[in-house]
Amino acid sequence: MDFRLDDEQLARVSHVREFAQQVLSESARRRIAESAFDRELWNRAADLGLSGLPIPEQWSGSGFGALDTMLTVEALGFGCTDMGLVFSLCAHMFACAVPIWRYGDDAQRQHYLHRISKGELIAANAITEPESGSDAFAMRASATRDGDTYILRGEKCFVTNAPVADLFLIYAKTDPNQSFFGVSGFLVPRDTPGLSVTDGGSKTGLCTSPWGSLYMDDCRIPASALLGEEGGGAPMFHDSMIWERGCLFAAYVGAMERALQQSIDHARNRKQFGQPIGRNQSVSGRLVDMKLRLETSRLLLYRAGWLYDQGEPYEEAIALSKLWISECSVLSGLDAMQVFGGTGVSSAAGVDRLLLDSLPSRIFSGTSEIQKELIARHMGLR
């Protein structure tokens, strides 16, 4: 097996890392302290192609496969200390742009996909409800056909990008008697009458990524807003989650590498009892654990991306990758804070960010428990 990246991949990774460090990380500490989303930095990231990586070039994307998308997102996660911005970009790409690319008709792609890929429109995916989280298809939001329109009613919560989004991909029940095959997806512009958006407030992690709730009060939309086929929303959402679970978590691999490098530098330079703390087995052991988690996470990630690109069975590999990376990033965040000691607890130092930004990763895109259920099913245990 050849694990080497080619010259084009190496150059892209280096360029994205440098851009993220020099541009996207500028004033990151202030933005994080204020939980502030920066549209100008979003635009600069989009100008580099970071809002449409897997979208074909004909729709203004980069046309990357899964593995090349992962490599780019990993470089972004390494260089950008504002993981909230990275998360917003990835949610926009994988949960919204990918479904429009893969399931939209030519008119929908022409109208939306160019501008989404270029970051001119910010998109948000709305599926979670107060009473349906992991059991997403038990949703209560409804879409009732009325001639050449649909009427949307209901509520959505924890919608990433909601306060700043221009377009929503909203999932609602078109057949209340069905579960998986009773859900459909709709493209709904922000200014649609009957649609209101509220800000979700501050978060512990990913705090610069805005979130909120949607309320649909007899929200009438044209039938042309239906994305894909009626009743096809669940397979479409599942397909988008394959991309999100696979590619978004590459950012955490990059962040884990950044935290490891910071911790090694600190362990070499910080002295206690007359020697660098890295010479103490209790400290070096933590750094070895962080290194092991990083390398195994990267191997699982790249394997999942390679399998997807080769057309091989990939669902189990992606679930394994998502589960492992999300759990490892939390543990490595804890270890980094322990290595830094009192400095690690100080938010001004920024060492706490890997831990705080990793905590939500065990929940979104399917909880760790859901990933274990998927893996168990592939093992023939379900």
Short mmCIF file of C-alpha atoms in Angstrom, two decimals:
data_model
loop_
_atom_site.label_atom_id
_atom_site.label_comp_id
_atom_site.label_asym_id
_atom_site.label_seq_id
_atom_site.Cartn_x
_atom_site.Cartn_y
_atom_site.Cartn_z
CA MET A 1 0.00 0.00 0.00
CA ASP A 2 1.32 3.42 -1.00
CA PHE A 3 0.38 6.09 1.52
CA ARG A 4 2.32 8.89 -0.16
CA LEU A 5 0.49 11.96 -1.41
CA ASP A 6 1.28 13.16 -4.90
CA ASP A 7 2.83 16.56 -5.61
CA GLU A 8 -0.52 18.19 -6.36
CA GLN A 9 -2.02 16.95 -3.10
CA LEU A 10 1.02 18.04 -1.09
CA ALA A 11 0.94 21.50 -2.64
CA ARG A 12 -2.79 21.87 -1.93
CA VAL A 13 -2.43 20.76 1.69
CA SER A 14 0.45 23.19 2.22
CA HIS A 15 -1.44 26.06 0.61
CA VAL A 16 -4.63 25.50 2.62
CA ARG A 17 -2.67 25.14 5.88
CA GLU A 18 -0.85 28.40 5.23
CA PHE A 19 -4.01 30.24 4.22
CA ALA A 20 -5.89 28.98 7.29
CA GLN A 21 -3.05 29.97 9.63
CA GLN A 22 -2.43 33.41 8.17
CA VAL A 23 -5.95 34.46 7.20
CA LEU A 24 -8.66 32.42 8.94
CA SER A 25 -6.90 32.25 12.31
CA GLU A 26 -6.34 35.99 12.43
CA SER A 27 -8.35 37.47 15.31
CA ALA A 28 -9.74 33.98 16.03
CA ARG A 29 -9.31 34.43 19.78
CA ARG A 30 -11.49 37.55 19.73
CA ARG A 31 -14.16 35.90 17.56
CA ILE A 32 -14.27 32.88 19.84
CA ALA A 33 -14.56 35.05 22.94
CA GLU A 34 -17.45 36.94 21.33
CA SER A 35 -19.02 33.86 19.65
CA ALA A 36 -18.89 35.90 16.45
CA PHE A 37 -19.40 34.58 12.92
CA ASP A 38 -17.33 36.54 10.37
CA ARG A 39 -18.95 36.72 6.92
CA GLU A 40 -15.87 38.36 5.42
CA LEU A 41 -13.68 35.41 6.42
CA TRP A 42 -16.38 33.07 5.09
CA ASN A 43 -16.10 34.88 1.75
CA ARG A 44 -12.31 34.62 1.73
CA ALA A 45 -12.49 30.89 2.45
CA ALA A 46 -15.06 30.50 -0.30
CA ASP A 47 -12.82 32.38 -2.74
CA LEU A 48 -10.24 29.65 -2.15
CA GLY A 49 -12.86 26.99 -2.99
CA LEU A 50 -13.46 25.84 0.58
CA SER A 51 -17.26 26.04 0.32
CA GLY A 52 -17.68 23.63 -2.60
CA LEU A 53 -14.89 21.06 -2.48
CA PRO A 54 -16.80 17.93 -3.67
CA ILE A 55 -19.14 19.77 -6.07
CA PRO A 56 -18.35 19.24 -9.78
CA GLU A 57 -16.57 22.06 -11.57
CA GLN A 58 -19.55 22.66 -13.86
CA TRP A 59 -21.39 23.87 -10.76
CA SER A 60 -18.46 26.07 -9.60
CA GLY A 61 -17.01 23.48 -7.22
CA SER A 62 -13.59 21.82 -7.08
CA GLY A 63 -14.75 18.38 -8.19
CA PHE A 64 -12.80 16.53 -5.50
CA GLY A 65 -13.45 12.93 -4.55
CA ALA A 66 -13.90 11.94 -0.92
CA LEU A 67 -10.20 11.43 -0.16
CA ASP A 68 -9.06 14.73 -1.68
CA THR A 69 -11.90 16.49 0.12
CA MET A 70 -10.73 14.91 3.39
CA LEU A 71 -7.13 16.01 2.80
CA THR A 72 -8.23 19.59 2.20
CA VAL A 73 -10.55 19.69 5.22
CA GLU A 74 -7.81 18.16 7.38
CA ALA A 75 -5.44 20.94 6.30
CA LEU A 76 -8.15 23.48 7.09
CA GLY A 77 -8.64 21.99 10.56
CA PHE A 78 -4.90 22.08 11.21
CA GLY A 79 -4.41 25.68 10.20
CA CYS A 80 -7.62 27.31 11.39
CA THR A 81 -7.95 27.68 15.15
CA ASP A 82 -11.56 28.85 14.64
CA MET A 83 -13.18 25.42 14.37
CA GLY A 84 -16.63 27.01 14.39
CA LEU A 85 -15.94 28.57 10.99
CA VAL A 86 -14.64 25.24 9.70
CA PHE A 87 -17.75 23.50 10.99
CA SER A 88 -20.08 26.02 9.33
CA LEU A 89 -18.29 25.61 6.00
CA CYS A 90 -18.50 21.82 6.20
CA ALA A 91 -22.17 21.76 7.22
CA HIS A 92 -22.92 24.07 4.29
CA MET A 93 -21.03 21.80 1.87
CA PHE A 94 -21.92 18.31 2.97
CA ALA A 95 -25.45 18.61 4.36
CA CYS A 96 -26.74 21.11 1.79
CA ALA A 97 -24.61 21.47 -1.35
CA VAL A 98 -24.11 17.71 -1.76
CA PRO A 99 -27.87 16.87 -1.73
CA ILE A 100 -28.59 19.60 -4.29
CA TRP A 101 -25.76 18.32 -6.49
CA ARG A 102 -26.77 14.68 -6.22
CA TYR A 103 -30.58 14.97 -6.14
CA GLY A 104 -31.53 18.35 -7.54
CA ASP A 105 -32.88 18.94 -11.02
CA ASP A 106 -31.08 21.16 -13.52
CA ALA A 107 -33.20 24.19 -12.63
CA GLN A 108 -32.38 23.84 -8.90
CA ARG A 109 -28.71 23.34 -9.59
CA GLN A 110 -28.60 26.29 -11.95
CA HIS A 111 -30.46 28.54 -9.52
CA TYR A 112 -28.68 27.58 -6.30
CA LEU A 113 -25.62 25.38 -6.69
CA HIS A 114 -23.28 27.83 -8.40
CA ARG A 115 -23.85 30.42 -5.67
CA ILE A 116 -23.66 27.85 -2.86
CA SER A 117 -20.39 26.41 -4.18
CA LYS A 118 -18.93 29.92 -4.40
CA GLY A 119 -20.18 30.78 -0.92
CA GLU A 120 -22.39 33.59 -2.18
CA LEU A 121 -25.34 31.86 -0.55
CA ILE A 122 -25.01 30.28 2.90
CA ALA A 123 -27.08 27.11 3.25
CA ALA A 124 -28.45 25.36 6.33
CA ASN A 125 -29.81 21.86 6.82
CA ALA A 126 -32.92 21.58 9.03
CA ILE A 127 -33.95 18.10 10.16
CA THR A 128 -33.68 17.91 13.97
CA GLU A 129 -36.73 18.73 16.09
CA PRO A 130 -37.23 19.11 19.85
CA GLU A 131 -38.85 15.65 20.01
CA SER A 132 -36.79 13.87 17.33
CA GLY A 133 -33.01 13.75 17.45
CA SER A 134 -31.38 10.39 16.72
CA ASP A 135 -34.81 9.13 15.65
CA ALA A 136 -34.89 11.82 12.98
CA PHE A 137 -37.64 10.27 10.89
CA ALA A 138 -40.10 10.49 13.77
CA MET A 139 -40.31 14.18 12.94
CA ARG A 140 -43.60 16.06 13.25
CA ALA A 141 -42.98 18.83 10.71
CA SER A 142 -45.36 18.33 7.80
CA ALA A 143 -45.53 19.28 4.14
CA THR A 144 -49.04 19.09 2.69
CA ARG A 145 -49.55 19.19 -1.06
CA ASP A 146 -52.02 21.86 -2.19
CA GLY A 147 -52.24 22.05 -5.97
CA ASP A 148 -48.91 23.26 -7.30
CA THR A 149 -47.65 24.20 -3.82
CA TYR A 150 -46.74 22.62 -0.50
CA ILE A 151 -47.66 24.04 2.90
CA LEU A 152 -44.99 23.55 5.57
CA ARG A 153 -45.84 23.47 9.26
CA GLY A 154 -43.67 22.67 12.26
CA GLU A 155 -40.45 23.48 14.08
CA LYS A 156 -36.76 22.67 13.64
CA CYS A 157 -33.96 23.18 16.15
CA PHE A 158 -30.15 23.02 16.35
CA VAL A 159 -29.93 24.26 12.76
CA THR A 160 -26.29 25.10 12.01
CA ASN A 161 -25.90 28.43 10.14
CA ALA A 162 -29.58 29.29 10.66
CA PRO A 163 -29.07 32.92 11.79
CA VAL A 164 -26.93 33.73 8.72
CA ALA A 165 -28.37 31.32 6.14
CA ASP A 166 -29.88 32.46 2.85
CA LEU A 167 -31.34 29.05 1.98
CA PHE A 168 -32.67 26.15 4.04
CA LEU A 169 -32.92 22.48 3.14
CA ILE A 170 -35.91 21.53 5.29
CA TYR A 171 -37.04 17.95 5.83
CA ALA A 172 -40.74 17.37 6.53
CA LYS A 173 -43.28 14.54 6.48
CA THR A 174 -45.27 14.29 3.25
CA ASP A 175 -46.82 10.99 4.35
CA PRO A 176 -47.60 10.87 8.09
CA ASN A 177 -48.27 7.13 7.85
CA GLN A 178 -44.70 6.37 6.79
CA SER A 179 -41.42 6.75 8.64
CA PHE A 180 -38.33 6.38 6.44
CA PHE A 181 -40.25 6.76 3.18
CA GLY A 182 -42.60 9.45 4.45
CA VAL A 183 -40.01 12.26 4.52
CA SER A 184 -39.22 14.75 1.76
CA GLY A 185 -36.70 17.57 1.42
CA PHE A 186 -37.49 21.14 0.34
CA LEU A 187 -35.36 24.12 -0.66
CA VAL A 188 -36.77 27.15 1.13
CA PRO A 189 -35.32 30.68 0.81
CA ARG A 190 -35.00 32.66 4.01
CA ASP A 191 -37.48 35.35 2.96
CA THR A 192 -40.34 32.86 2.35
CA PRO A 193 -43.54 34.10 4.06
CA GLY A 194 -44.43 31.97 7.07
CA LEU A 195 -40.81 31.02 7.79
CA SER A 196 -39.18 32.58 10.85
CA VAL A 197 -35.70 32.05 12.27
CA THR A 198 -34.45 32.53 15.83
CA ASP A 199 -30.88 32.63 17.12
CA GLY A 200 -29.86 29.67 19.26
CA GLY A 201 -27.53 31.71 21.45
CA SER A 202 -24.05 30.85 22.71
CA LYS A 203 -22.48 27.39 22.75
CA THR A 204 -19.64 25.81 24.70
CA GLY A 205 -17.89 24.48 21.61
CA LEU A 206 -17.84 25.52 17.95
CA CYS A 207 -19.05 28.83 19.32
CA THR A 208 -18.43 30.93 16.19
CA SER A 209 -20.72 28.64 14.18
CA PRO A 210 -24.19 30.18 14.57
CA TRP A 211 -27.21 27.98 15.14
CA GLY A 212 -30.90 28.50 15.68
CA SER A 213 -34.46 27.27 15.26
CA LEU A 214 -36.93 27.46 12.39
CA TYR A 215 -40.68 27.91 12.69
CA MET A 216 -42.96 27.18 9.74
CA ASP A 217 -46.43 28.67 10.10
CA ASP A 218 -48.42 27.75 6.98
CA CYS A 219 -45.27 28.36 4.97
CA ARG A 220 -46.37 28.02 1.33
CA ILE A 221 -43.72 27.03 -1.19
CA PRO A 222 -43.93 26.03 -4.87
CA ALA A 223 -43.89 22.33 -5.77
CA SER A 224 -40.62 23.05 -7.60
CA ALA A 225 -39.00 23.48 -4.16
CA LEU A 226 -39.17 19.70 -3.64
CA LEU A 227 -35.62 18.31 -3.78
CA GLY A 228 -35.56 14.88 -5.38
CA GLU A 229 -38.69 12.75 -5.23
CA GLU A 230 -41.53 12.99 -2.75
CA GLY A 231 -40.78 10.45 -0.01
CA GLY A 232 -37.10 10.38 -0.95
CA GLY A 233 -35.88 12.68 1.80
CA ALA A 234 -34.57 9.98 4.12
CA PRO A 235 -32.24 8.30 1.57
CA MET A 236 -31.10 11.76 0.49
CA PHE A 237 -30.30 12.78 4.06
CA HIS A 238 -28.51 9.48 4.67
CA ASP A 239 -26.39 10.06 1.56
CA SER A 240 -25.41 13.55 2.72
CA MET A 241 -24.49 12.20 6.15
CA ILE A 242 -22.09 9.77 4.51
CA TRP A 243 -20.20 12.81 3.21
CA GLU A 244 -20.51 14.73 6.47
CA ARG A 245 -19.49 11.83 8.72
CA GLY A 246 -16.63 11.01 6.41
CA CYS A 247 -15.24 14.39 5.40
CA LEU A 248 -16.14 16.84 8.16
CA PHE A 249 -14.26 14.81 10.74
CA ALA A 250 -11.05 15.28 8.78
CA ALA A 251 -11.00 18.75 10.39
CA TYR A 252 -10.68 17.12 13.80
CA VAL A 253 -7.72 15.07 12.58
CA GLY A 254 -6.04 18.33 11.58
CA ALA A 255 -6.90 19.91 14.92
CA MET A 256 -5.53 16.88 16.78
CA GLU A 257 -2.22 17.24 14.93
CA ARG A 258 -2.06 20.94 15.79
CA ALA A 259 -2.74 20.20 19.47
CA LEU A 260 -0.10 17.47 19.48
CA GLN A 261 2.54 19.78 18.01
CA GLN A 262 1.69 22.48 20.55
CA SER A 263 1.89 19.97 23.38
CA ILE A 264 5.25 18.58 22.24
CA ASP A 265 6.71 22.08 21.97
CA HIS A 266 5.44 22.91 25.45
CA ALA A 267 6.80 19.66 26.90
CA ARG A 268 10.23 20.40 25.46
CA ASN A 269 10.38 23.98 26.72
CA ARG A 270 8.54 23.89 30.03
CA LYS A 271 10.87 22.95 32.88
CA GLN A 272 9.98 21.60 36.30
CA PHE A 273 12.35 20.08 38.85
CA GLY A 274 15.30 21.12 36.71
CA GLN A 275 14.34 19.40 33.43
CA PRO A 276 11.83 19.64 30.55
CA ILE A 277 8.54 18.09 31.58
CA GLY A 278 8.59 15.93 28.43
CA ARG A 279 11.28 13.80 30.07
CA ASN A 280 8.79 12.72 32.69
CA GLN A 281 7.16 9.46 31.75
CA SER A 282 3.76 10.66 32.91
CA VAL A 283 3.93 13.50 30.36
CA SER A 284 5.63 11.66 27.50
CA GLY A 285 3.11 8.84 27.87
CA ARG A 286 0.25 11.29 27.27
CA LEU A 287 2.00 12.63 24.17
CA VAL A 288 2.48 9.09 22.85
CA ASP A 289 -1.23 8.44 23.39
CA MET A 290 -2.05 11.63 21.47
CA LYS A 291 0.24 10.53 18.64
CA LEU A 292 -1.35 7.07 18.53
CA ARG A 293 -4.86 8.52 18.39
CA LEU A 294 -3.84 10.90 15.61
CA GLU A 295 -2.26 8.26 13.41
CA THR A 296 -5.02 5.68 13.85
CA SER A 297 -7.64 8.36 13.21
CA ARG A 298 -5.89 9.37 10.02
CA LEU A 299 -5.62 5.79 8.79
CA LEU A 300 -9.31 5.11 9.41
CA LEU A 301 -10.23 8.40 7.75
CA TYR A 302 -8.17 7.84 4.60
CA ARG A 303 -9.34 4.24 4.32
CA ALA A 304 -12.98 5.35 4.41
CA GLY A 305 -12.38 7.99 1.75
CA TRP A 306 -10.45 5.59 -0.49
CA LEU A 307 -13.19 2.94 -0.24
CA TYR A 308 -15.84 5.50 -1.18
CA ASP A 309 -13.86 6.73 -4.18
CA GLN A 310 -13.23 3.15 -5.35
CA GLY A 311 -16.91 2.26 -5.24
CA GLU A 312 -16.25 -0.35 -2.54
CA PRO A 313 -18.53 -0.88 0.49
CA TYR A 314 -17.86 2.13 2.69
CA GLU A 315 -20.63 2.68 5.25
CA GLU A 316 -19.02 0.66 8.05
CA ALA A 317 -15.63 2.25 7.41
CA ILE A 318 -17.11 5.75 7.64
CA ALA A 319 -18.95 4.90 10.86
CA LEU A 320 -15.74 3.49 12.36
CA SER A 321 -13.84 6.60 11.32
CA LYS A 322 -16.44 9.02 12.70
CA LEU A 323 -16.74 7.15 15.99
CA TRP A 324 -13.00 6.85 16.54
CA ILE A 325 -12.09 10.41 15.58
CA SER A 326 -14.81 12.01 17.70
CA GLU A 327 -13.86 10.00 20.78
CA CYS A 328 -10.11 10.42 20.24
CA SER A 329 -10.29 14.17 19.76
CA VAL A 330 -12.00 14.54 23.15
CA LEU A 331 -9.37 12.39 24.86
CA SER A 332 -6.52 14.24 23.16
CA GLY A 333 -8.09 17.54 24.17
CA LEU A 334 -8.06 16.38 27.78
CA ASP A 335 -4.44 15.25 27.49
CA ALA A 336 -3.35 18.56 25.93
CA MET A 337 -4.88 20.49 28.80
CA GLN A 338 -3.18 18.21 31.34
CA VAL A 339 0.21 18.68 29.65
CA PHE A 340 -0.20 22.47 29.76
CA GLY A 341 -1.36 22.42 33.38
CA GLY A 342 -2.72 25.73 34.63
CA THR A 343 -2.12 27.37 31.26
CA GLY A 344 -4.40 24.80 29.66
CA VAL A 345 -7.32 25.94 31.77
CA SER A 346 -6.88 29.55 30.65
CA SER A 347 -9.12 30.33 27.68
CA ALA A 348 -6.69 33.08 26.64
CA ALA A 349 -4.09 30.43 25.80
CA GLY A 350 -6.48 28.57 23.52
CA VAL A 351 -5.33 25.11 24.59
CA ASP A 352 -8.86 24.27 25.69
CA ARG A 353 -10.33 24.65 22.20
CA LEU A 354 -9.70 21.08 20.99
CA LEU A 355 -11.59 19.69 23.97
CA LEU A 356 -14.46 22.17 23.84
CA ASP A 357 -14.86 21.94 20.05
CA SER A 358 -14.63 18.14 20.14
CA LEU A 359 -17.38 17.60 22.70
CA PRO A 360 -20.19 18.24 20.16
CA SER A 361 -18.54 15.86 17.67
CA ARG A 362 -19.75 12.89 19.69
CA ILE A 363 -23.33 14.07 19.06
CA PHE A 364 -23.74 15.68 15.64
CA SER A 365 -23.88 13.66 12.39
CA GLY A 366 -25.13 10.72 14.46
CA THR A 367 -24.12 10.15 18.06
CA SER A 368 -21.34 7.76 19.03
CA GLU A 369 -24.04 5.34 20.15
CA ILE A 370 -25.70 5.49 16.72
CA GLN A 371 -22.34 4.80 15.04
CA LYS A 372 -21.92 1.73 17.23
CA GLU A 373 -25.38 0.54 16.15
CA LEU A 374 -24.40 0.96 12.49
CA ILE A 375 -21.16 -0.94 13.02
CA ALA A 376 -22.93 -3.70 14.96
CA ARG A 377 -25.37 -4.09 12.09
CA HIS A 378 -22.50 -4.57 9.65
CA MET A 379 -21.07 -7.16 12.02
CA GLY A 380 -24.31 -9.14 11.72
CA LEU A 381 -25.40 -8.35 15.27
CA ARG A 382 -28.63 -6.52 14.32
#
